[in-house]
Amino acid sequence: MAKLQKSIDKRNALVKATIELVNNNGFHATPMSKIAKMANVSPATIYLYFENKQDLVNQTYINVKAAYTKYAFETYKATMPVEAGFELIWNRIADFKLNECENAMFLAQCDNTPIIDEASRQEGIKHLQPLLDLWARGKKEGIVKPMSDYLLYAYAINPLSFLMMSQKRGAFTLDKTHLEEAYQSAWNSIKVCK
Amino acid sequence: MAKLQKSIDKRNALVKATIELVNNNGFHATPMSKIAKMANVSPATIYLYFENKQDLVNQTYINVKAAYTKYAFETYKATMPVEAGFELIWNRIADFKLNECENAMFLAQCDNTPIIDEASRQEGIKHLQPLLDLWARGKKEGIVKPMSDYLLYAYAINPLSFLMMSQKRGAFTLDKTHLEEAYQSAWNSIKVCK
DNA sequence: TAAAAAAGAATGAACGTTCATTTTTGATAT
DNA sequence: ATATCAAAAATGAACGTTCATTCTTTTTTA
């Protein structure tokens, strides 16, 4: 165990350093030498864990995306009623974006730039399926608007990314009241109006 | 005129090349030499128009942001009723994001990465004032929810960025019906529910 | 014809990656 | 327990390339 454990620790340290440096300086100003230094490792060691810089950032992206969706669906059961299920997932995603904002910022940066390979992007998108299934159910039951999933995501989930970025920039802070308002806006924009 | 005109053309070509290359390759893979080549100019010439690479990208950002807000408010009058005014501005912004998507993509990339100086970011944000004024009026009249402008922007405007990026990636295409649904979602999420 | 604009070649620094060596690890023999 | 040792892991220095920027010269402008 000792050996494998050590390897995993080192890999994790490299991934963490990548996230932190890319968040603060951008991909263009994040040399391998700095990543190595922050992870307390020699530059050459990175290449024992990753093929090259592109592979490092691709794998970091997939790691973080997996953590994001794991967190989002951790307490969700597919048997829940649609509205309750959505509220649960929405709150988990809000928690993730606002508490683990290092991770969330990294995703926002990757999702709006060409720094990630298309293949890794596809890989990352897969894990969102439970939410799409929930929406399909909601549409069938006449609770959720019969819209494209892209529209639903754009209005129900994506605004949280914008709010997270604004908060991170210090422009404003999301308190509990804001969050309740945000949820109402999210639900309002996708529910069928009776 | 000839001389000044030529200078403006060259500056515009440099800005345009910057946008195109940063959109397609990312800032990290956009060397000055490529920008120069695409603008049909010597690398040294860039430094007659811009201090350095950072200045070039900052000024490009400010240029595009100004074009965005100019377009958004072109036909808007502050005397319009709140709902009509919002619908007008929303549609102009949707037009911009979906038709001038090179520009919109560049903004999305800049707004989610640290490639732009904080000062230039602040400069770019200023021009949004008319929309904030409209919302202030809407709140006073009890038409718009009394929420933070960040929340309003997150739900009413920002989803268009996500939809633009999705469309650009070829994931789906926004037709006229989608756009009407999107507008309804936007308005639903910020209007006061009677 | 002098000043301004532009060019291409040159420069030095920084980068991603690899190489030659050293250190660590863990199984085996004592 | 301890010593041995081959394989694996890790390292710092080195390599070749690429980059942003500058320098010197040429071309354009008015």
CSV table of C-alpha atoms (C1' of nucleotides) in Angstrom, one decimal:
chain,number,residue,atom,x,y,z
A,1,MET,CA,0.0,0.0,0.0
A,2,ALA,CA,2.7,2.4,1.0
A,3,LYS,CA,4.1,2.7,-2.5
A,4,LEU,CA,0.8,3.1,-4.3
A,5,GLN,CA,-0.4,5.5,-1.7
A,6,LYS,CA,2.6,7.7,-2.2
A,7,SER,CA,2.0,7.7,-6.0
A,8,ILE,CA,-1.6,8.7,-5.6
A,9,ASP,CA,-0.6,11.5,-3.2
A,10,LYS,CA,1.9,12.8,-5.7
A,11,ARG,CA,-0.6,12.7,-8.5
A,12,ASN,CA,-3.2,14.5,-6.4
A,13,ALA,CA,-0.7,17.2,-5.5
A,14,LEU,CA,0.1,17.7,-9.2
A,15,VAL,CA,-3.6,18.0,-10.0
A,16,LYS,CA,-4.2,20.4,-7.2
A,17,ALA,CA,-1.3,22.6,-8.1
A,18,THR,CA,-2.5,22.7,-11.7
A,19,ILE,CA,-5.9,23.8,-10.6
A,20,GLU,CA,-4.6,26.5,-8.3
A,21,LEU,CA,-2.0,27.9,-10.8
A,22,VAL,CA,-4.4,27.8,-13.8
A,23,ASN,CA,-7.1,29.6,-11.7
A,24,ASN,CA,-4.7,32.3,-10.6
A,25,ASN,CA,-2.5,32.8,-13.6
A,26,GLY,CA,-4.3,31.2,-16.6
A,27,PHE,CA,-3.0,28.3,-18.6
A,28,HIS,CA,-0.7,30.5,-20.6
A,29,ALA,CA,1.2,31.6,-17.5
A,30,THR,CA,1.4,28.2,-15.8
A,31,PRO,CA,4.7,26.5,-16.7
A,32,MET,CA,5.4,22.9,-15.8
A,33,SER,CA,8.3,24.1,-13.6
A,34,LYS,CA,5.8,26.1,-11.4
A,35,ILE,CA,3.4,23.2,-11.1
A,36,ALA,CA,6.3,21.0,-10.1
A,37,LYS,CA,7.5,23.5,-7.5
A,38,MET,CA,4.0,23.8,-6.0
A,39,ALA,CA,3.6,20.1,-5.8
A,40,ASN,CA,7.1,19.7,-4.3
A,41,VAL,CA,8.3,17.5,-7.1
A,42,SER,CA,10.9,17.7,-9.8
A,43,PRO,CA,9.7,18.8,-13.3
A,44,ALA,CA,10.8,15.4,-14.6
A,45,THR,CA,8.6,13.6,-12.2
A,46,ILE,CA,5.4,15.0,-13.8
A,47,TYR,CA,6.2,12.9,-16.8
A,48,LEU,CA,6.0,9.8,-14.8
A,49,TYR,CA,2.4,10.5,-14.1
A,50,PHE,CA,1.3,12.3,-17.2
A,51,GLU,CA,2.3,12.1,-20.9
A,52,ASN,CA,2.7,15.9,-21.3
A,53,LYS,CA,1.2,19.2,-20.3
A,54,GLN,CA,-1.9,18.7,-22.4
A,55,ASP,CA,-2.5,15.3,-20.8
A,56,LEU,CA,-2.1,16.8,-17.4
A,57,VAL,CA,-4.7,19.4,-18.0
A,58,ASN,CA,-7.1,17.0,-19.7
A,59,GLN,CA,-6.9,14.6,-16.8
A,60,THR,CA,-7.2,17.4,-14.3
A,61,TYR,CA,-10.4,18.5,-16.0
A,62,ILE,CA,-11.9,15.0,-16.0
A,63,ASN,CA,-11.0,14.5,-12.4
A,64,VAL,CA,-12.7,17.7,-11.3
A,65,LYS,CA,-15.7,17.1,-13.5
A,66,ALA,CA,-16.2,13.7,-12.0
A,67,ALA,CA,-15.9,15.2,-8.5
A,68,TYR,CA,-18.5,17.8,-9.4
A,69,THR,CA,-21.1,15.3,-10.7
A,70,LYS,CA,-20.4,12.8,-7.9
A,71,TYR,CA,-21.1,15.6,-5.4
A,72,ALA,CA,-24.2,16.8,-7.3
A,73,PHE,CA,-25.9,13.4,-7.3
A,74,GLU,CA,-24.6,11.9,-4.0
A,75,THR,CA,-27.9,12.1,-2.1
A,76,TYR,CA,-30.2,11.9,-5.1
A,77,LYS,CA,-32.4,8.9,-5.8
A,78,ALA,CA,-34.1,8.4,-9.1
A,79,THR,CA,-37.3,7.5,-7.3
A,80,MET,CA,-37.7,11.0,-5.8
A,81,PRO,CA,-40.6,13.2,-7.1
A,82,VAL,CA,-39.4,15.5,-9.9
A,83,GLU,CA,-39.6,18.8,-8.1
A,84,ALA,CA,-38.0,17.5,-4.9
A,85,GLY,CA,-35.3,15.8,-6.9
A,86,PHE,CA,-34.5,18.9,-8.8
A,87,GLU,CA,-34.4,21.0,-5.7
A,88,LEU,CA,-32.0,18.6,-4.1
A,89,ILE,CA,-29.7,18.4,-7.1
A,90,TRP,CA,-29.8,22.2,-7.6
A,91,ASN,CA,-28.8,22.7,-3.9
A,92,ARG,CA,-26.0,20.2,-4.1
A,93,ILE,CA,-24.6,21.9,-7.3
A,94,ALA,CA,-24.9,25.3,-5.6
A,95,ASP,CA,-23.0,24.0,-2.6
A,96,PHE,CA,-20.3,22.7,-4.8
A,97,LYS,CA,-19.9,25.8,-6.8
A,98,LEU,CA,-19.8,28.1,-3.8
A,99,ASN,CA,-17.8,26.0,-1.4
A,100,GLU,CA,-15.4,24.2,-3.6
A,101,CYS,CA,-15.0,27.2,-5.8
A,102,GLU,CA,-11.4,26.4,-6.7
A,103,ASN,CA,-12.8,23.4,-8.5
A,104,ALA,CA,-15.7,25.2,-9.9
A,105,MET,CA,-13.6,28.1,-11.3
A,106,PHE,CA,-11.3,25.6,-13.0
A,107,LEU,CA,-14.3,24.0,-14.7
A,108,ALA,CA,-15.6,27.4,-15.8
A,109,GLN,CA,-12.3,28.3,-17.3
A,110,CYS,CA,-12.0,25.0,-19.1
A,111,ASP,CA,-15.6,25.2,-20.4
A,112,ASN,CA,-15.0,28.5,-22.0
A,113,THR,CA,-11.6,28.1,-23.6
A,114,PRO,CA,-10.0,25.6,-26.0
A,115,ILE,CA,-7.5,24.4,-23.5
A,116,ILE,CA,-9.2,21.0,-23.2
A,117,ASP,CA,-9.3,18.3,-25.8
A,118,GLU,CA,-12.7,17.6,-27.3
A,119,ALA,CA,-12.4,14.0,-26.2
A,120,SER,CA,-11.9,14.9,-22.6
A,121,ARG,CA,-14.8,17.4,-22.8
A,122,GLN,CA,-17.1,14.6,-24.0
A,123,GLU,CA,-15.8,12.3,-21.3
A,124,GLY,CA,-16.7,15.0,-18.7
A,125,ILE,CA,-20.2,15.6,-20.0
A,126,LYS,CA,-21.3,12.0,-19.6
A,127,HIS,CA,-21.7,12.0,-15.9
A,128,LEU,CA,-24.6,14.5,-16.1
A,129,GLN,CA,-27.0,11.9,-17.2
A,130,PRO,CA,-29.1,11.6,-14.0
A,131,LEU,CA,-30.1,15.2,-14.3
A,132,LEU,CA,-31.1,14.8,-17.9
A,133,ASP,CA,-33.1,11.7,-16.9
A,134,LEU,CA,-34.9,13.7,-14.2
A,135,TRP,CA,-35.8,16.3,-16.7
A,136,ALA,CA,-37.1,13.7,-19.1
A,137,ARG,CA,-39.3,12.4,-16.4
A,138,GLY,CA,-40.4,15.9,-15.5
A,139,LYS,CA,-41.4,16.6,-19.1
A,140,LYS,CA,-43.4,13.4,-19.3
A,141,GLU,CA,-45.3,14.3,-16.2
A,142,GLY,CA,-46.0,17.8,-17.5
A,143,ILE,CA,-44.0,19.5,-14.7
A,144,VAL,CA,-41.0,20.6,-16.7
A,145,LYS,CA,-41.2,22.7,-19.9
A,146,PRO,CA,-40.7,20.5,-23.0
A,147,MET,CA,-37.5,22.4,-23.9
A,148,SER,CA,-34.1,21.3,-25.1
A,149,ASP,CA,-31.9,20.1,-22.3
A,150,TYR,CA,-29.4,22.9,-23.3
A,151,LEU,CA,-32.0,25.5,-22.6
A,152,LEU,CA,-32.9,23.9,-19.3
A,153,TYR,CA,-29.3,23.8,-18.2
A,154,ALA,CA,-28.7,27.3,-19.4
A,155,TYR,CA,-31.4,28.7,-17.2
A,156,ALA,CA,-31.5,26.3,-14.2
A,157,ILE,CA,-27.9,25.5,-13.6
A,158,ASN,CA,-25.5,27.6,-15.5
A,159,PRO,CA,-26.3,30.9,-13.8
A,160,LEU,CA,-24.6,29.4,-10.7
A,161,SER,CA,-21.3,29.6,-12.6
A,162,PHE,CA,-21.8,33.2,-13.3
A,163,LEU,CA,-22.7,33.9,-9.6
A,164,MET,CA,-19.7,31.9,-8.4
A,165,MET,CA,-17.3,33.9,-10.7
A,166,SER,CA,-18.8,37.2,-9.6
A,167,GLN,CA,-18.4,36.2,-5.9
A,168,LYS,CA,-14.9,35.1,-6.5
A,169,ARG,CA,-14.1,38.4,-8.1
A,170,GLY,CA,-15.4,40.1,-4.9
A,171,ALA,CA,-18.1,41.9,-6.8
A,172,PHE,CA,-20.8,40.7,-4.3
A,173,THR,CA,-21.5,37.8,-1.9
A,174,LEU,CA,-24.2,35.3,-2.1
A,175,ASP,CA,-26.0,34.9,1.2
A,176,LYS,CA,-28.7,32.5,2.1
A,177,THR,CA,-31.5,34.9,0.9
A,178,HIS,CA,-29.8,35.3,-2.5
A,179,LEU,CA,-29.6,31.5,-2.8
A,180,GLU,CA,-33.3,31.1,-2.2
A,181,GLU,CA,-34.0,33.8,-4.7
A,182,ALA,CA,-31.7,32.1,-7.2
A,183,TYR,CA,-33.5,28.7,-6.7
A,184,GLN,CA,-36.8,30.3,-7.3
A,185,SER,CA,-35.5,31.9,-10.5
A,186,ALA,CA,-34.1,28.6,-11.6
A,187,TRP,CA,-37.3,26.7,-10.9
A,188,ASN,CA,-39.5,29.4,-12.4
A,189,SER,CA,-37.6,29.3,-15.6
A,190,ILE,CA,-38.0,25.6,-16.2
A,191,LYS,CA,-41.3,24.6,-14.6
A,192,VAL,CA,-44.5,24.6,-16.5
A,193,CYS,CA,-46.6,27.6,-15.5
A,194,LYS,CA,-50.0,26.4,-14.4
B,1,MET,CA,-6.8,60.8,-44.1
B,2,ALA,CA,-4.9,58.2,-46.0
B,3,LYS,CA,-2.3,57.8,-43.3
B,4,LEU,CA,-4.7,57.7,-40.3
B,5,GLN,CA,-7.0,55.5,-42.2
B,6,LYS,CA,-4.2,53.0,-42.9
B,7,SER,CA,-3.3,53.0,-39.3
B,8,ILE,CA,-6.8,52.2,-38.2
B,9,ASP,CA,-7.1,49.5,-40.7
B,10,LYS,CA,-4.0,47.9,-39.5
B,11,ARG,CA,-5.1,48.2,-35.8
B,12,ASN,CA,-8.4,46.6,-36.7
B,13,ALA,CA,-6.7,43.8,-38.6
B,14,LEU,CA,-4.6,43.1,-35.5
B,15,VAL,CA,-7.5,43.1,-33.2
B,16,LYS,CA,-9.5,40.8,-35.5
B,17,ALA,CA,-6.6,38.4,-35.8
B,18,THR,CA,-6.2,38.3,-32.0
B,19,ILE,CA,-9.9,37.5,-31.6
B,20,GLU,CA,-9.8,34.7,-34.2
B,21,LEU,CA,-6.6,33.1,-32.9
B,22,VAL,CA,-7.5,33.3,-29.3
B,23,ASN,CA,-10.9,31.8,-30.0
B,24,ASN,CA,-9.5,28.9,-32.0
B,25,ASN,CA,-6.3,28.2,-30.1
B,26,GLY,CA,-6.5,29.8,-26.8
B,27,PHE,CA,-4.3,32.6,-25.5
B,28,HIS,CA,-1.5,30.2,-24.6
B,29,ALA,CA,-1.2,29.1,-28.2
B,30,THR,CA,-1.5,32.5,-29.8
B,31,PRO,CA,2.0,33.9,-30.4
B,32,MET,CA,2.6,37.4,-31.6
B,33,SER,CA,4.2,36.0,-34.8
B,34,LYS,CA,0.9,34.3,-35.8
B,35,ILE,CA,-1.1,37.4,-35.0
B,36,ALA,CA,1.2,39.4,-37.2
B,37,LYS,CA,1.0,36.9,-40.0
B,38,MET,CA,-2.8,36.8,-40.0
B,39,ALA,CA,-2.9,40.6,-40.0
B,40,ASN,CA,-0.4,40.8,-42.9
B,41,VAL,CA,2.1,42.7,-40.8
B,42,SER,CA,5.5,42.3,-39.4
B,43,PRO,CA,5.7,41.3,-35.7
B,44,ALA,CA,7.6,44.5,-35.0
B,45,THR,CA,4.7,46.5,-36.3
B,46,ILE,CA,2.4,45.3,-33.6
B,47,TYR,CA,4.6,47.3,-31.2
B,48,LEU,CA,3.8,50.5,-33.0
B,49,TYR,CA,0.1,50.1,-32.1
B,50,PHE,CA,0.3,48.3,-28.8
B,51,GLU,CA,2.7,48.3,-25.8
B,52,ASN,CA,3.0,44.6,-25.6
B,53,LYS,CA,1.0,41.4,-25.8
B,54,GLN,CA,-1.0,42.1,-22.6
B,55,ASP,CA,-1.9,45.6,-23.9
B,56,LEU,CA,-3.0,44.1,-27.2
B,57,VAL,CA,-5.4,41.6,-25.5
B,58,ASN,CA,-6.6,44.2,-23.0
B,59,GLN,CA,-7.5,46.7,-25.7
B,60,THR,CA,-9.0,44.0,-27.9
B,61,TYR,CA,-11.3,43.1,-24.9
B,62,ILE,CA,-12.3,46.7,-24.3
B,63,ASN,CA,-13.0,47.1,-28.1
B,64,VAL,CA,-15.2,44.0,-28.2
B,65,LYS,CA,-17.0,44.8,-25.0
B,66,ALA,CA,-17.8,48.3,-26.3
B,67,ALA,CA,-19.1,46.9,-29.6
B,68,TYR,CA,-21.3,44.5,-27.6
B,69,THR,CA,-23.0,47.1,-25.4
B,70,LYS,CA,-23.3,49.6,-28.3
B,71,TYR,CA,-25.2,47.0,-30.2
B,72,ALA,CA,-27.3,46.0,-27.2
B,73,PHE,CA,-28.6,49.5,-26.5
B,74,GLU,CA,-28.6,50.9,-30.1
B,75,THR,CA,-32.4,51.0,-30.5
B,76,TYR,CA,-33.3,51.3,-26.8
B,77,LYS,CA,-34.7,54.5,-25.4
B,78,ALA,CA,-34.8,55.1,-21.6
B,79,THR,CA,-38.5,56.3,-22.0
B,80,MET,CA,-39.7,52.8,-23.0
B,81,PRO,CA,-41.9,50.8,-20.7
B,82,VAL,CA,-39.9,48.4,-18.6
B,83,GLU,CA,-41.1,45.1,-20.1
B,84,ALA,CA,-40.8,46.4,-23.7
B,85,GLY,CA,-37.4,47.8,-23.0
B,86,PHE,CA,-36.2,44.6,-21.5
B,87,GLU,CA,-37.5,42.6,-24.4
B,88,LEU,CA,-35.8,44.9,-26.9
B,89,ILE,CA,-32.4,44.8,-25.1
B,90,TRP,CA,-32.6,41.1,-24.6
B,91,ASN,CA,-33.3,40.5,-28.3
B,92,ARG,CA,-30.4,42.7,-29.3
B,93,ILE,CA,-28.1,40.9,-27.0
B,94,ALA,CA,-29.3,37.5,-28.3
B,95,ASP,CA,-28.7,38.8,-31.8
B,96,PHE,CA,-25.2,39.8,-31.0
B,97,LYS,CA,-24.3,36.6,-29.2
B,98,LEU,CA,-25.6,34.4,-32.0
B,99,ASN,CA,-24.7,36.4,-35.1
B,100,GLU,CA,-21.4,38.0,-34.0
B,101,CYS,CA,-20.3,34.9,-32.2
B,102,GLU,CA,-16.6,35.4,-32.8
B,103,ASN,CA,-16.9,38.5,-30.7
B,104,ALA,CA,-19.1,36.8,-28.1
B,105,MET,CA,-16.9,33.8,-27.8
B,106,PHE,CA,-13.9,36.1,-27.2
B,107,LEU,CA,-15.8,37.8,-24.4
B,108,ALA,CA,-16.8,34.5,-22.8
B,109,GLN,CA,-13.2,33.4,-22.8
B,110,CYS,CA,-12.0,36.7,-21.3
B,111,ASP,CA,-14.7,36.7,-18.7
B,112,ASN,CA,-13.8,33.3,-17.4
B,113,THR,CA,-10.0,33.5,-17.3
B,114,PRO,CA,-7.4,35.7,-15.8
B,115,ILE,CA,-6.0,36.8,-19.2
B,116,ILE,CA,-7.5,40.3,-18.9
B,117,ASP,CA,-6.2,43.0,-16.5
B,118,GLU,CA,-8.6,43.9,-13.7
B,119,ALA,CA,-8.5,47.5,-14.8
B,120,SER,CA,-9.6,46.6,-18.3
B,121,ARG,CA,-12.3,44.4,-16.9
B,122,GLN,CA,-13.7,47.3,-14.9
B,123,GLU,CA,-13.5,49.5,-18.0
B,124,GLY,CA,-15.6,47.0,-19.9
B,125,ILE,CA,-18.3,46.6,-17.3
B,126,LYS,CA,-19.1,50.3,-17.2
B,127,HIS,CA,-21.1,50.4,-20.5
B,128,LEU,CA,-23.8,48.1,-19.1
B,129,GLN,CA,-25.4,50.9,-17.0
B,130,PRO,CA,-28.5,51.4,-19.1
B,131,LEU,CA,-29.6,47.9,-18.4
B,132,LEU,CA,-29.0,48.4,-14.7
B,133,ASP,CA,-31.0,51.6,-14.8
B,134,LEU,CA,-33.9,49.8,-16.6
B,135,TRP,CA,-33.9,47.2,-13.8
B,136,ALA,CA,-33.9,49.8,-11.1
B,137,ARG,CA,-36.9,51.3,-12.8
B,138,GLY,CA,-38.6,47.9,-13.0
B,139,LYS,CA,-38.0,47.3,-9.3
B,140,LYS,CA,-39.5,50.7,-8.4
B,141,GLU,CA,-42.6,49.9,-10.5
B,142,GLY,CA,-42.9,46.4,-8.9
B,143,ILE,CA,-42.4,44.7,-12.2
B,144,VAL,CA,-39.0,43.3,-11.7
B,145,LYS,CA,-38.0,41.2,-8.6
B,146,PRO,CA,-36.1,43.3,-6.0
B,147,MET,CA,-33.0,41.2,-6.4
B,148,SER,CA,-29.3,41.9,-6.8
B,149,ASP,CA,-28.3,43.0,-10.3
B,150,TYR,CA,-25.9,40.1,-10.3
B,151,LEU,CA,-28.8,37.7,-9.9
B,152,LEU,CA,-30.8,39.4,-12.6
B,153,TYR,CA,-27.9,39.2,-15.0
B,154,ALA,CA,-27.2,35.6,-14.1
B,155,TYR,CA,-30.7,34.5,-15.0
B,156,ALA,CA,-31.8,37.0,-17.7
B,157,ILE,CA,-28.7,37.5,-19.8
B,158,ASN,CA,-25.9,35.1,-19.0
B,159,PRO,CA,-27.7,32.0,-20.2
B,160,LEU,CA,-27.3,33.4,-23.7
B,161,SER,CA,-23.5,32.9,-23.3
B,162,PHE,CA,-23.9,29.3,-22.5
B,163,LEU,CA,-26.3,28.8,-25.4
B,164,MET,CA,-23.9,30.5,-27.7
B,165,MET,CA,-21.0,28.3,-26.6
B,166,SER,CA,-23.1,25.2,-27.0
B,167,GLN,CA,-24.2,26.2,-30.4
B,168,LYS,CA,-20.6,27.0,-31.4
B,169,ARG,CA,-19.5,23.6,-30.3
B,170,GLY,CA,-22.1,22.1,-32.6
B,171,ALA,CA,-24.0,20.5,-29.7
B,172,PHE,CA,-27.3,22.0,-30.9
B,173,THR,CA,-28.7,24.9,-32.9
B,174,LEU,CA,-30.9,27.6,-31.6
B,175,ASP,CA,-33.8,28.2,-33.9
B,176,LYS,CA,-36.5,30.8,-33.6
B,177,THR,CA,-38.7,28.7,-31.3
B,178,HIS,CA,-35.8,28.1,-28.9
B,179,LEU,CA,-35.2,31.8,-28.9
B,180,GLU,CA,-38.8,32.5,-27.9
B,181,GLU,CA,-38.6,29.9,-25.2
B,182,ALA,CA,-35.3,31.3,-24.0
B,183,TYR,CA,-36.9,34.8,-23.8
B,184,GLN,CA,-39.8,33.5,-21.8
B,185,SER,CA,-37.5,31.7,-19.4
B,186,ALA,CA,-35.4,34.9,-19.0
B,187,TRP,CA,-38.4,37.1,-18.3
B,188,ASN,CA,-40.1,34.5,-16.0
B,189,SER,CA,-37.0,34.4,-13.9
B,190,ILE,CA,-36.8,38.1,-13.2
B,191,LYS,CA,-40.4,39.3,-13.4
B,192,VAL,CA,-42.5,39.6,-10.3
B,193,CYS,CA,-45.1,36.8,-10.4
B,194,LYS,CA,-48.5,38.2,-9.9
C,1,DT,C1',14.1,65.2,-48.2
C,2,DA,C1',13.4,64.6,-43.5
C,3,DA,C1',10.3,62.2,-40.5
C,4,DA,C1',7.3,58.4,-39.7
C,5,DA,C1',6.0,53.7,-40.5
C,6,DA,C1',7.2,49.2,-41.4
C,7,DA,C1',10.1,45.4,-42.1
C,8,DG,C1',13.0,41.2,-41.2
C,9,DA,C1',16.6,39.5,-38.6
C,10,DA,C1',18.5,39.2,-34.2
C,11,DT,C1',18.4,38.5,-29.1
C,12,DG,C1',17.9,36.7,-24.7
C,13,DA,C1',14.8,34.5,-21.8
C,14,DA,C1',11.6,30.9,-20.8
C,15,DC,C1',9.5,26.9,-21.8
C,16,DG,C1',8.3,21.8,-22.4
C,17,DT,C1',10.6,17.8,-22.4
C,18,DT,C1',14.4,14.4,-22.0
C,19,DC,C1',18.8,12.5,-20.3
C,20,DA,C1',22.1,10.6,-17.2
C,21,DT,C1',22.3,9.8,-12.3
C,22,DT,C1',21.0,9.1,-7.8
C,23,DT,C1',17.8,7.6,-4.3
C,24,DT,C1',14.2,4.7,-2.7
C,25,DT,C1',11.7,0.5,-2.5
C,26,DG,C1',10.7,-4.1,-1.3
C,27,DA,C1',11.6,-8.9,-2.1
C,28,DT,C1',15.1,-12.4,-0.9
C,29,DA,C1',18.9,-14.5,1.4
C,30,DT,C1',21.4,-14.7,5.5
D,1,DA,C1',16.3,-8.7,12.3
D,2,DT,C1',19.8,-7.4,8.7
D,3,DA,C1',22.3,-7.2,4.4
D,4,DT,C1',21.9,-7.4,-0.5
D,5,DC,C1',20.5,-5.9,-4.8
D,6,DA,C1',17.8,-5.3,-8.9
D,7,DA,C1',13.9,-2.7,-10.4
D,8,DA,C1',11.2,1.5,-9.9
D,9,DA,C1',10.8,6.2,-8.8
D,10,DA,C1',12.7,10.5,-8.5
D,11,DT,C1',15.9,14.0,-9.5
D,12,DG,C1',18.5,18.3,-11.3
D,13,DA,C1',20.8,19.7,-15.2
D,14,DA,C1',20.7,20.0,-20.0
D,15,DC,C1',18.6,20.4,-24.7
D,16,DG,C1',16.5,22.3,-28.5
D,17,DT,C1',12.8,25.2,-29.6
D,18,DT,C1',9.7,28.9,-29.4
D,19,DC,C1',8.5,33.1,-27.9
D,20,DA,C1',8.0,38.3,-26.9
D,21,DT,C1',10.5,42.0,-27.8
D,22,DT,C1',14.2,45.0,-29.8
D,23,DC,C1',17.6,46.6,-33.2
D,24,DT,C1',19.0,48.1,-37.6
D,25,DT,C1',17.7,49.0,-42.1
D,26,DT,C1',14.5,49.9,-45.7
D,27,DT,C1',10.3,51.9,-47.5
D,28,DT,C1',6.6,55.1,-47.4
D,29,DT,C1',4.6,59.5,-46.6
D,30,DA,C1',3.7,64.3,-47.2
